[in-house]
Short mmCIF file of C-alpha atoms and ligand atoms in Angstrom, two decimals:
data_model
loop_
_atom_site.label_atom_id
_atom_site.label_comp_id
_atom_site.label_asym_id
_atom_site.label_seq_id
_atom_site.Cartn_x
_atom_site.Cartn_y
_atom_site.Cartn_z
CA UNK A 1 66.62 35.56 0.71
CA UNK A 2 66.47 32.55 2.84
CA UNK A 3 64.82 29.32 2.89
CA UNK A 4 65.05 26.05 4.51
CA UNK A 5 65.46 23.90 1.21
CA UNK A 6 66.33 25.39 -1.94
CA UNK A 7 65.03 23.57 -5.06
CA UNK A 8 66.05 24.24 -8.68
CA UNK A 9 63.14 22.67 -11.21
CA UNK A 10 59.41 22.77 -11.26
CA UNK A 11 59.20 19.34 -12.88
CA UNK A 12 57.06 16.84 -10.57
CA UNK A 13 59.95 15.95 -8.27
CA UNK A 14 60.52 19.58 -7.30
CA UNK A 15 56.83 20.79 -6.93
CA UNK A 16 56.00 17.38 -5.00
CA UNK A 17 58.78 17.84 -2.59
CA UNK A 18 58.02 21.37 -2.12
CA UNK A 19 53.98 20.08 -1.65
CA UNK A 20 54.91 17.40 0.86
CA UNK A 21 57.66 19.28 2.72
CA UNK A 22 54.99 22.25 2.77
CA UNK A 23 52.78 19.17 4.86
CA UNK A 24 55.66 18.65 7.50
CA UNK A 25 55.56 22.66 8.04
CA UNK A 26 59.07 22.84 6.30
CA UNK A 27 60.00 26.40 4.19
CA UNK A 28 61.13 25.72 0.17
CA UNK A 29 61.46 28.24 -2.46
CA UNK A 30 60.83 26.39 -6.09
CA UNK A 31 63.60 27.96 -8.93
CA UNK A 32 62.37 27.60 -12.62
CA UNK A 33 63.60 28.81 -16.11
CA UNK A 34 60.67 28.10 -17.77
CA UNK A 35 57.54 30.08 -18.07
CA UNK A 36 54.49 29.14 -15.82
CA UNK A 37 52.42 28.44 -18.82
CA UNK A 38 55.22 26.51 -20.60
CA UNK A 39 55.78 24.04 -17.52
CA UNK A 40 51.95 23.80 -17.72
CA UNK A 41 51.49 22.70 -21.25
CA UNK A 42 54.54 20.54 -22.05
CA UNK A 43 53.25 17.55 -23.20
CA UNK A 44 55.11 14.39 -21.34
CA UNK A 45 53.72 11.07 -19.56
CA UNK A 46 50.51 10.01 -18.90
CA UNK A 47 50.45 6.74 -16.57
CA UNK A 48 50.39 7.60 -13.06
CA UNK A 49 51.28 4.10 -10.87
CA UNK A 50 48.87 3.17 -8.03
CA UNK A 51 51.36 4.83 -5.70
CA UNK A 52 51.34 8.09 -7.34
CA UNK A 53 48.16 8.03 -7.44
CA UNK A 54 48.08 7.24 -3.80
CA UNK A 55 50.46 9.97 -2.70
CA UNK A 56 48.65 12.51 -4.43
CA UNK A 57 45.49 11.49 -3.18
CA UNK A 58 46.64 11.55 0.63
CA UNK A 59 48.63 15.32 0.28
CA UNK A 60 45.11 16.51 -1.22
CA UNK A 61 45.97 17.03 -4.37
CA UNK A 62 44.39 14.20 -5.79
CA UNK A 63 40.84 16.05 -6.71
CA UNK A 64 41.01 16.59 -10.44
CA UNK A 65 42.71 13.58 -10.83
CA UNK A 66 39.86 11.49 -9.07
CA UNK A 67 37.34 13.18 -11.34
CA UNK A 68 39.46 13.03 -14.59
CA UNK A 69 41.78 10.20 -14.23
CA UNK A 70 41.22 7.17 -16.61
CA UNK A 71 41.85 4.47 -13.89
CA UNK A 72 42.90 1.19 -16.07
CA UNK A 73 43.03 -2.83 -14.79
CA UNK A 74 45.19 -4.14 -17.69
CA UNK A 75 46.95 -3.48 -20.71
CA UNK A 76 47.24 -5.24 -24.13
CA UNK A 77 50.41 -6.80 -25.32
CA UNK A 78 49.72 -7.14 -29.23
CA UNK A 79 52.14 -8.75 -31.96
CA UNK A 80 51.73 -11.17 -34.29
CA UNK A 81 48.19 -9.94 -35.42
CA UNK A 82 46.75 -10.68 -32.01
CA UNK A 83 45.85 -8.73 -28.64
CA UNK A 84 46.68 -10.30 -25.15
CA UNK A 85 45.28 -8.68 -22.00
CA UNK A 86 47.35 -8.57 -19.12
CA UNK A 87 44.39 -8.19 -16.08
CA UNK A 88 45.95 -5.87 -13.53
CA UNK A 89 42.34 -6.82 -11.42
CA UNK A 90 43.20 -10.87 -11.55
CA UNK A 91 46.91 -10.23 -11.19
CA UNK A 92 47.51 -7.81 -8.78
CA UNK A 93 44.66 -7.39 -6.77
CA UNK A 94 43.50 -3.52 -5.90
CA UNK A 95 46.12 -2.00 -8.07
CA UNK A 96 45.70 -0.26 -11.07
CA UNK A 97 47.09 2.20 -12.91
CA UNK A 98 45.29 6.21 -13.65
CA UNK A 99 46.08 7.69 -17.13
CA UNK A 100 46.43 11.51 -15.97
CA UNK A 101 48.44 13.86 -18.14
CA UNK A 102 51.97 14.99 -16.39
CA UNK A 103 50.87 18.39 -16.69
CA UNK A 104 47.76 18.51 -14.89
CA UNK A 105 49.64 16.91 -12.14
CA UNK A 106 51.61 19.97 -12.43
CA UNK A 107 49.05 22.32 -12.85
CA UNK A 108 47.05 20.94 -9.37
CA UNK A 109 50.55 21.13 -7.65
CA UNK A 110 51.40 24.74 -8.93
CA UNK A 111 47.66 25.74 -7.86
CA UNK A 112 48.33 24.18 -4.28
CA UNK A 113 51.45 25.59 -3.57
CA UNK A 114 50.42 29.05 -4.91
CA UNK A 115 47.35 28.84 -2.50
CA UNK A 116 48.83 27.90 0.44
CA UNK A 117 51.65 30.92 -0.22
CA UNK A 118 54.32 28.90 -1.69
CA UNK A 119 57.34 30.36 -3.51
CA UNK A 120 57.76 29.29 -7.01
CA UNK A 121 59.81 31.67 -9.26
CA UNK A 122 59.54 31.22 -13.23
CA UNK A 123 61.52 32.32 -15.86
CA UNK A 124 64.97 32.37 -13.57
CA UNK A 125 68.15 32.21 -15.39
CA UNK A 126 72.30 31.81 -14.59
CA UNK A 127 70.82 29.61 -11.53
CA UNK A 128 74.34 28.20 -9.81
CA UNK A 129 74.29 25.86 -6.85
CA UNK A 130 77.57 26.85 -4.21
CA UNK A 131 78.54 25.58 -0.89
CA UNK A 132 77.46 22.17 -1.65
CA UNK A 133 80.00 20.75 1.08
CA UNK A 134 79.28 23.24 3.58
CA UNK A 135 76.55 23.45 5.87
CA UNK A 136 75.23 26.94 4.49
CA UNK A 137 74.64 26.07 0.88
CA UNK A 138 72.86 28.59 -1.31
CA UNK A 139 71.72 29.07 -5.13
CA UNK A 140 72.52 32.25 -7.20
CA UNK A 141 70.03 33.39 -9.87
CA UNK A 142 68.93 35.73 -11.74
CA UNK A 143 65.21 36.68 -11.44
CA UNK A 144 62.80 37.72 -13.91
CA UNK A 145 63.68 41.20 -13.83
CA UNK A 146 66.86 40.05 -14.06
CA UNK A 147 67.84 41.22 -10.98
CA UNK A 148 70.60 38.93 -9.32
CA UNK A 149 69.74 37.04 -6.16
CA UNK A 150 70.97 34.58 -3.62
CA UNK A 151 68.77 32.09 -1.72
CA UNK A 152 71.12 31.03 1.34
CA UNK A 153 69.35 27.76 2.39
CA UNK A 154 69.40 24.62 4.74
CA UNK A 155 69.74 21.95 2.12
CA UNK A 156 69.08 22.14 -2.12
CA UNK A 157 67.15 19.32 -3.81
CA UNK A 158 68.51 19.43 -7.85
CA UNK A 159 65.07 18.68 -9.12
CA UNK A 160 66.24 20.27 -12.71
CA UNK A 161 65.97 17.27 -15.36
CA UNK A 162 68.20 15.30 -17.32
CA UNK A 163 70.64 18.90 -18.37
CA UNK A 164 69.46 20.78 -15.54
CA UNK A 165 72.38 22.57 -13.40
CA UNK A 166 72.72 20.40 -10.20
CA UNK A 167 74.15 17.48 -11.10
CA UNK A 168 76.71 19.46 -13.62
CA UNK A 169 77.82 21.37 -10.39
CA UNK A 170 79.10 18.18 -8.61
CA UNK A 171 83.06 17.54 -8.98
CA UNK A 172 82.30 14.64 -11.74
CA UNK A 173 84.91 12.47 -9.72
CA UNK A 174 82.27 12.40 -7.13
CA UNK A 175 80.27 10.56 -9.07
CA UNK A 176 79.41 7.66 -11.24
CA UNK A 177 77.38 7.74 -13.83
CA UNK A 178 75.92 4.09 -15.40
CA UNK A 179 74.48 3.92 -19.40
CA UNK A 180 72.90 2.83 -21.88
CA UNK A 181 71.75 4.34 -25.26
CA UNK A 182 68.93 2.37 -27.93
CA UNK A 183 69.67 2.05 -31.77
CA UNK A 184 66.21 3.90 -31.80
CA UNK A 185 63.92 6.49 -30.55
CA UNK A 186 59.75 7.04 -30.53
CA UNK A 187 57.94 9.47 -32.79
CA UNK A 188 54.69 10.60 -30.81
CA UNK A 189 51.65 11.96 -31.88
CA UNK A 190 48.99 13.47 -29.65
CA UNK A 191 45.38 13.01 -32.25
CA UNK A 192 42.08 14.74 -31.93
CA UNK A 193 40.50 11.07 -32.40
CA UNK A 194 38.50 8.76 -29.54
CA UNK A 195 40.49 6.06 -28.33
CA UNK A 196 39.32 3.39 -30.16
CA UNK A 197 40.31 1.31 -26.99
CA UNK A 198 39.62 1.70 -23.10
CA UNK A 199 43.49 0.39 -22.62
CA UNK A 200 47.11 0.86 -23.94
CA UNK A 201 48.22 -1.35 -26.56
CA UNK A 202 51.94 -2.17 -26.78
CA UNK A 203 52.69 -3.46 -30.21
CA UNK A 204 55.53 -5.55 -31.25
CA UNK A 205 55.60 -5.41 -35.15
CA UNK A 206 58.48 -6.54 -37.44
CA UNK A 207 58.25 -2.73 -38.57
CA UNK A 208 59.04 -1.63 -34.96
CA UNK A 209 57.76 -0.72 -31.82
CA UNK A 210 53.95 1.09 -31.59
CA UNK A 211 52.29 1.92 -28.56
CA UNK A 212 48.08 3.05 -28.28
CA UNK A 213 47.67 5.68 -25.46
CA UNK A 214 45.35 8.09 -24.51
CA UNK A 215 44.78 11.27 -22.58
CA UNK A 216 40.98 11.96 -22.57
CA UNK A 217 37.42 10.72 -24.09
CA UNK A 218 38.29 12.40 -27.22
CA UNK A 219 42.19 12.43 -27.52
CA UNK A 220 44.56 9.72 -28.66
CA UNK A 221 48.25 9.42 -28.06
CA UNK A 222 50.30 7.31 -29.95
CA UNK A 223 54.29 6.54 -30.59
CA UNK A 224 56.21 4.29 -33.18
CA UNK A 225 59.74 3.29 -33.20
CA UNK A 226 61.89 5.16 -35.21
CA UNK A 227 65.61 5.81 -36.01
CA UNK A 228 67.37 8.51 -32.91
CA UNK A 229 68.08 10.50 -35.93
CA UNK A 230 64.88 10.44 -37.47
CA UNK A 231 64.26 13.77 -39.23
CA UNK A 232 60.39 14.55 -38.36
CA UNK A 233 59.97 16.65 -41.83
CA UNK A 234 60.05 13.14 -43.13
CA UNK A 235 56.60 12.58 -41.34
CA UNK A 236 53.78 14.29 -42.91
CA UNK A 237 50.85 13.09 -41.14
CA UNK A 238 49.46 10.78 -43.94
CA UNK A 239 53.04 8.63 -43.52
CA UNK A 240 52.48 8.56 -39.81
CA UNK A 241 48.86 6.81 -40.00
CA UNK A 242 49.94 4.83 -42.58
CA UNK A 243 52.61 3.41 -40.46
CA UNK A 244 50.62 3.58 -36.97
CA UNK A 245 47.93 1.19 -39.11
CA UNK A 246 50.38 -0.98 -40.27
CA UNK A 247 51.89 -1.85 -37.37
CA UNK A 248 48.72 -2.14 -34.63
CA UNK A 249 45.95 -3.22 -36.82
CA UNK A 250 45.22 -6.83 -35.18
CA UNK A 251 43.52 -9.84 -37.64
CA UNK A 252 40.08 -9.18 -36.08
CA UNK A 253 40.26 -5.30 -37.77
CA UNK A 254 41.03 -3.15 -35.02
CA UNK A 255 42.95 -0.15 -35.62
CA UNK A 256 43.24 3.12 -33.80
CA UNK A 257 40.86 5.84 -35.22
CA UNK A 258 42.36 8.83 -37.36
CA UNK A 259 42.03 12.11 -36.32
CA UNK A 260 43.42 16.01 -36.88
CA UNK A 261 46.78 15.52 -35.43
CA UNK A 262 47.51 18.50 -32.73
CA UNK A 263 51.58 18.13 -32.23
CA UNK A 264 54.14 15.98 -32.56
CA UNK A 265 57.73 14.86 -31.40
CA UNK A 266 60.57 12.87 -31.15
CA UNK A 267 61.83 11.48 -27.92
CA UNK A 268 65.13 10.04 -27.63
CA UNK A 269 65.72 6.69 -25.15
CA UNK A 270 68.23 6.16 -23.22
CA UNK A 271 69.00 4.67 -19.62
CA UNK A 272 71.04 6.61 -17.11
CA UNK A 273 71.72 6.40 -13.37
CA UNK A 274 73.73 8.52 -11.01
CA UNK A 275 75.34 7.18 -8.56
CA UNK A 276 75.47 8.33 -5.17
CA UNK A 277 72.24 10.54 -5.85
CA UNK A 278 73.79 13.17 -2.67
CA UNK A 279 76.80 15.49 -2.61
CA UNK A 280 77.26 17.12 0.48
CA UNK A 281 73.88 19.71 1.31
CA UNK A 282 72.67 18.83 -2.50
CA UNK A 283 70.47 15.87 -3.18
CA UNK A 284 68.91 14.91 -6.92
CA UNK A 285 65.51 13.78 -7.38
CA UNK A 286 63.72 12.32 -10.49
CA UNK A 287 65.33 12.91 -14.20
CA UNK A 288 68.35 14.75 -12.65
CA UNK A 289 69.36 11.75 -11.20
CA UNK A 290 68.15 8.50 -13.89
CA UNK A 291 66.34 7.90 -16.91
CA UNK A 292 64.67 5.29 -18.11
CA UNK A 293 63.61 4.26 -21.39
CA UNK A 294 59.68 5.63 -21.63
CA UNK A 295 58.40 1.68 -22.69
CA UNK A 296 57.75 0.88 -18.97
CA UNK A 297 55.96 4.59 -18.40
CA UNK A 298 57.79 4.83 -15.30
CA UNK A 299 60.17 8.32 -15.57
CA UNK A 300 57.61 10.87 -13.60
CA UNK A 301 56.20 7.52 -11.07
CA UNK A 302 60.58 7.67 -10.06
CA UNK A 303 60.55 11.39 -9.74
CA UNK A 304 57.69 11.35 -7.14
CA UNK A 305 58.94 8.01 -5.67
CA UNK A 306 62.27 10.09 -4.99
CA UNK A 307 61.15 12.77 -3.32
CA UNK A 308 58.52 10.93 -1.09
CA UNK A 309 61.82 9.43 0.57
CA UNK A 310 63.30 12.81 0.25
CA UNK A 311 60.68 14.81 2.20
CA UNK A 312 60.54 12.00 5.27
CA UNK A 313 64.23 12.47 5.89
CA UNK A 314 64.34 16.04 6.06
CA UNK A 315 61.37 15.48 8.19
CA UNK A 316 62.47 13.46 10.36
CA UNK A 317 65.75 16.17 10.44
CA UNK A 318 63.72 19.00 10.89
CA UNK A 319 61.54 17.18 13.82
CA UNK A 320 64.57 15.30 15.84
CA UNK A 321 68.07 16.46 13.93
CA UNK A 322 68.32 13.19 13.55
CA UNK A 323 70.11 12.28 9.93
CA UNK A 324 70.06 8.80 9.27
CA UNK A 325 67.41 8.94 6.60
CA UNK A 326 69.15 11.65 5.09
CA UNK A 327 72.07 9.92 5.13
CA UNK A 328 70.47 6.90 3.58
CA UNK A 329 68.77 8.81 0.81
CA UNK A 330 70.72 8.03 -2.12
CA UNK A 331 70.48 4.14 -1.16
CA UNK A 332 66.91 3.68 -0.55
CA UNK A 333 66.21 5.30 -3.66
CA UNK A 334 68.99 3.65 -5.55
CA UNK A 335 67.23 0.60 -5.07
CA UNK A 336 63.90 1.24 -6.35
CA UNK A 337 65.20 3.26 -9.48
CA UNK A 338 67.52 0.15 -10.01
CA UNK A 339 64.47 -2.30 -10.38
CA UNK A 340 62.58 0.25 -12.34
CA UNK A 341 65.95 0.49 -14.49
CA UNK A 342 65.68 -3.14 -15.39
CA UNK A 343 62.00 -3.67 -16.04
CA UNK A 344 62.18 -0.87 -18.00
CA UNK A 345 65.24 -2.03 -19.82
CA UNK A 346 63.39 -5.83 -20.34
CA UNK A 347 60.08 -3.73 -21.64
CA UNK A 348 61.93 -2.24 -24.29
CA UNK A 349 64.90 -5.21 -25.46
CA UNK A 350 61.06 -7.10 -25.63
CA UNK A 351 59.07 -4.39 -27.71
CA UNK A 352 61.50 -2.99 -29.88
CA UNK A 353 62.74 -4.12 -33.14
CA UNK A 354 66.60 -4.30 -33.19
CA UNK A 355 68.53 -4.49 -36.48
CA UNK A 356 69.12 -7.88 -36.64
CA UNK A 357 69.88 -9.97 -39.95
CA UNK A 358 69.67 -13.52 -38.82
CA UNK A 359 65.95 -13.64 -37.45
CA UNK A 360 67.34 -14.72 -34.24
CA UNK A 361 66.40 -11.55 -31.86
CA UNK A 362 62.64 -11.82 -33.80
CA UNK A 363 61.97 -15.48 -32.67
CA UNK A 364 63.66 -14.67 -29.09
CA UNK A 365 60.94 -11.63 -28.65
CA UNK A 366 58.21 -13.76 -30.26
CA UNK A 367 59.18 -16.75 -28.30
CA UNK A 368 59.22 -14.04 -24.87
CA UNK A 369 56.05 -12.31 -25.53
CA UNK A 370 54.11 -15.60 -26.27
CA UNK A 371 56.18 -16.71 -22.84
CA UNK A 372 54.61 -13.66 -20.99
CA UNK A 373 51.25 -13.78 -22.30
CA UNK A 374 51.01 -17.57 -21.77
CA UNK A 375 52.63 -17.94 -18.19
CA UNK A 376 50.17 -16.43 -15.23
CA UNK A 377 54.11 -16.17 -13.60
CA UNK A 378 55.40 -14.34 -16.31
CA UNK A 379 52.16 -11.76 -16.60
CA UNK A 380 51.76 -11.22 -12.93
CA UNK A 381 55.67 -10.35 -13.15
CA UNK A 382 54.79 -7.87 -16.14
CA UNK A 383 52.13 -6.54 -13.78
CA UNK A 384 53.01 -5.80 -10.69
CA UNK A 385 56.21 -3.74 -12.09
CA UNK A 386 53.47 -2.44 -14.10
CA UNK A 387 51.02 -0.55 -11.80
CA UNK A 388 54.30 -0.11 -9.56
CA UNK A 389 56.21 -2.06 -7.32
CA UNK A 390 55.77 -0.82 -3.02
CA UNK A 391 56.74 2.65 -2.15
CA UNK A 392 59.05 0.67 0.59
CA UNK A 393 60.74 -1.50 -2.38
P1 RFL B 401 61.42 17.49 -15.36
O1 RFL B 401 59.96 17.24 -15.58
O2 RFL B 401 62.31 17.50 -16.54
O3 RFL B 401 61.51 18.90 -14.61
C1 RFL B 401 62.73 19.57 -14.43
C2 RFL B 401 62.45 21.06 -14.41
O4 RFL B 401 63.67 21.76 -14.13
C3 RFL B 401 63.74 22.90 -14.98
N1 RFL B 401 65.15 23.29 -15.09
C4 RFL B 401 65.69 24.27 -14.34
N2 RFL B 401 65.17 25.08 -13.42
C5 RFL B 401 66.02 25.98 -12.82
N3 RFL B 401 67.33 26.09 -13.13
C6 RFL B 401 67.89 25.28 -14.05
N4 RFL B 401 69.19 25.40 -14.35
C7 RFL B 401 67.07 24.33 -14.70
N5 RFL B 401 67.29 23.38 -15.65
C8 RFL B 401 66.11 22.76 -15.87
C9 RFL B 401 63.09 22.43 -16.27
O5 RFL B 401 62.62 23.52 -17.05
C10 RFL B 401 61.93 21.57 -15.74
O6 RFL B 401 60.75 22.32 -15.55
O7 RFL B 401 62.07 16.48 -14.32
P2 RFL B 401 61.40 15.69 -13.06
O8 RFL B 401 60.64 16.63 -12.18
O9 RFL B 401 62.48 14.87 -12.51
O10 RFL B 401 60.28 14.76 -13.71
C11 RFL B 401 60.62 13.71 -14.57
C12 RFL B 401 59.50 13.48 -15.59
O11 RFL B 401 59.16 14.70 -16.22
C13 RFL B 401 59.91 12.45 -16.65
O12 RFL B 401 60.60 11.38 -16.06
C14 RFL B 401 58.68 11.88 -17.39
O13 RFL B 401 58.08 12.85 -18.19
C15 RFL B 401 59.10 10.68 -18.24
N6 RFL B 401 58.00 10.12 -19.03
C16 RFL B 401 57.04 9.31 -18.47
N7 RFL B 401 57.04 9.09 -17.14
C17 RFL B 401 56.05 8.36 -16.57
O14 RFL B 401 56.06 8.19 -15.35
N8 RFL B 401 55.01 7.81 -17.29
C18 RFL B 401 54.94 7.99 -18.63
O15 RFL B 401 53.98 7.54 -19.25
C19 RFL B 401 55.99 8.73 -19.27
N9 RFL B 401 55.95 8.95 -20.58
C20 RFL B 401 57.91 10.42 -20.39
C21 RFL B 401 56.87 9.80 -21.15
C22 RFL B 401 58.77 11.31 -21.00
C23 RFL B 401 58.64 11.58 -22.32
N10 RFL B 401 59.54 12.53 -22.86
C24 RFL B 401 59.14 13.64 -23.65
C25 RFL B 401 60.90 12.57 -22.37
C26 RFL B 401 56.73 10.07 -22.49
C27 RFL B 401 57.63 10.93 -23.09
C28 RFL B 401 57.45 11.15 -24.56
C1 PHB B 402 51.88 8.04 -22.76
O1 PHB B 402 50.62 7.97 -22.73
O2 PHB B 402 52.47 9.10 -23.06
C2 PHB B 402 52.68 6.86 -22.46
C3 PHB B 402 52.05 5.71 -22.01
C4 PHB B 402 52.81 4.58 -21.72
C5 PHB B 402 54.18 4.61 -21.90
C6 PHB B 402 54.82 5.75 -22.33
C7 PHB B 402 54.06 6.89 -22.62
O3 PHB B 402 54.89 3.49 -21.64
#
């Protein structure tokens, strides 16, 4: 088999790239270990920024999500009993952000690529990256007849998630790796229950950390803070409304509705960024390459924002040889996921109650979030991160 660019992962980084490069009338073939249906149901983030939304509009994909998408102009920062609105419409003008579940995103992009003859192979296994440092890299795998293959290629994108294979196949001394783990992690819930609210609430109790999201008219999604080792047998549902009221019902009443609750999880948090995000023929894209903490919803807004610089280089390769924006991959991105890194870093040292016996951290994170409510500065800083800073930044 042969291919121009290999790519391990049908996350949103790999099926974008393989959508956009598609566009520039470049070949991929799209490796997965996963199941169609399981790629298509996993339940992840919701908040697409106005560039996402943007991109996926323009490659005409962007259909469902136009129809379905819950386009919102703020968000509520809530502690102390009261809501604050931070106005996306006032602050930054024209930009919003589109609550769209990850996996429809992946559903439209696993439709497109399927109907305009795309490659995408599920349920692959003993996938191996070789030749990295060569100019005729290829992949090894398995395929679902377990048949073993190789897929000789141009270039491979490692668009395989936080464990996936392709970073683990660079010599580790050609990298550096920068992190950052959190005393705590979020339990979420996805409820059969109206949102009780047209926007996400971020909540800042002394209990913890609660967050009021949505994915549809009729379903809620919700998180608290709890320990990383939090054992969710310890969470019968009755515990986790009890706790979900405690923490976000405001002094004017308002509390999220209850509802049938239809699955729940535990995500650990944790910051990570590899540095250079290249080695040789192989490039990373999206989780292989950082993570961020989920407070800022920014994790699958990186992934596409990676591989929207990705596709342009080899491009421009493709149309001219040329391989300066290739070359200048890693950095470009580097210094978008860094800012994203940091506001998403400040969202969570805000939010987040850390174990603290003095008081002194509580009154610095009241004192911050009265600071950013209060100060148009402050909030129009909170918002333009927010609904996502240029695709050029
Ligand atoms: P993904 O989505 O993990 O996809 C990687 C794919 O690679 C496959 N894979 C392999 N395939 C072949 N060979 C191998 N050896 C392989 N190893 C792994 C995997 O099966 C998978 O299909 O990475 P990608 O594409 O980089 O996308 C990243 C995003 O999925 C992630 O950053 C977001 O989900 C993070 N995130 C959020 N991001 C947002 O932008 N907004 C949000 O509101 C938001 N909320 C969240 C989140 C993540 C969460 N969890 C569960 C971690 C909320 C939560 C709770
Ligand atoms: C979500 O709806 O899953 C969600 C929203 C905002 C976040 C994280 C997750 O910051």
């Amino acid at each position: 088999m042969r291919t121009q660019v290999g790519i391990i992962g049908a996350g949103p980084a790999g099926l974008m790239l393989s959508h956009l490069l598609h566009l520039e009338g470049i070949e991929s073939v799209v490796l997965e270990t996963h199941t169609r249906r399981y790629v298509e149901e996993r339940v992840r983030a919701g908040v697409l920024e106005q560039g996402t939304v943007d991109l996926l509009v323009e490659s005409g994909v962007g259909a469902r999500l136009k129809k379905q998408g819950l386009v919102h102009h703020g968000i509520e920062l809530s502690f102390s009993g009261h809501r604050h609105r931070i106005d996306f419409q006032d602050l930054t003008p024209g930009r919003s952000v589109t609550v769209y579940a990850q996996q429809e995103v992946i559903k439209d992009l696993i439709q497109a690529r399927l109907d305009a003859g795309g490659q995408i192979h599920f349920e692959v296994s003993d996938v191996s990256p070789h030749g990295l440092d060569t100019s005729t890299p290829s992949i090894r795998f398995r395929n679902n007849s377990g048949d073993m293959q190789e897929l000789k290629c141009d270039f491979l994108a490692g668009c395989d998630g936080s464990h996936g294979i392709s970073r683990a196949s660079i010599p580790e001394d050609a990298l550096r790796v920068f992190e950052r783990a959190y005393p705590f992690a979020w339990l979420g819930i996805l409820a059969e229950a109206p949102p009780v609210s047209d926007e996400l609430i971020y909540t800042y109790h002394e209990r913890g950390f609660a967050l009021f999201s949505m994915r549809s008219p009729k379903i809620t999604r919700l998180y608290l803070q709890c320990a990383p080792d939090e054992d969710i047998a310890q969470w019968p549902d009755a515990r986790i409304w009890e706790e979900l009221c405690t923490r976000q019902t405001t002094s004017d009443g308002w509390r999220p509705a209850e509802g049938p609750i239809l699955q729940k999880g535990i995500t650990g948090m944790r910051s990570f960024v590899v540095e250079p995000m290249q080695y040789g023929r192989l490039f990373l894209a999206g989780d292989a390459a950082h993570i961020v903490p989920p407070t800022g919803a920014k994790g699958m807004n990186l992934a596409i924002a990676d591989v929207r610089v990705l596709a342009r280089a080899l491009a421009e390769f493709y149309a001219s040889g040329r391989r300066e924006l290739l070359n200048e991959y890693s950095a470009t991105c580097l210094r978008r996921v860094w800012k994203v890194q940091r506001f998403s870093w400040w969202m969570t040292s805000m939010l987040h109650r850390f174990d603290s016996t003095d008081g002194f951290e509580h009154r610095r994170q009241l004192a911050e979030l009265d600071y950013v409510t209060g100060s148009r500065a402050a909030s129009t800083s909170l918002a333009e991160n927010y609904v996502g800073l240029s695709m050029d930044s």
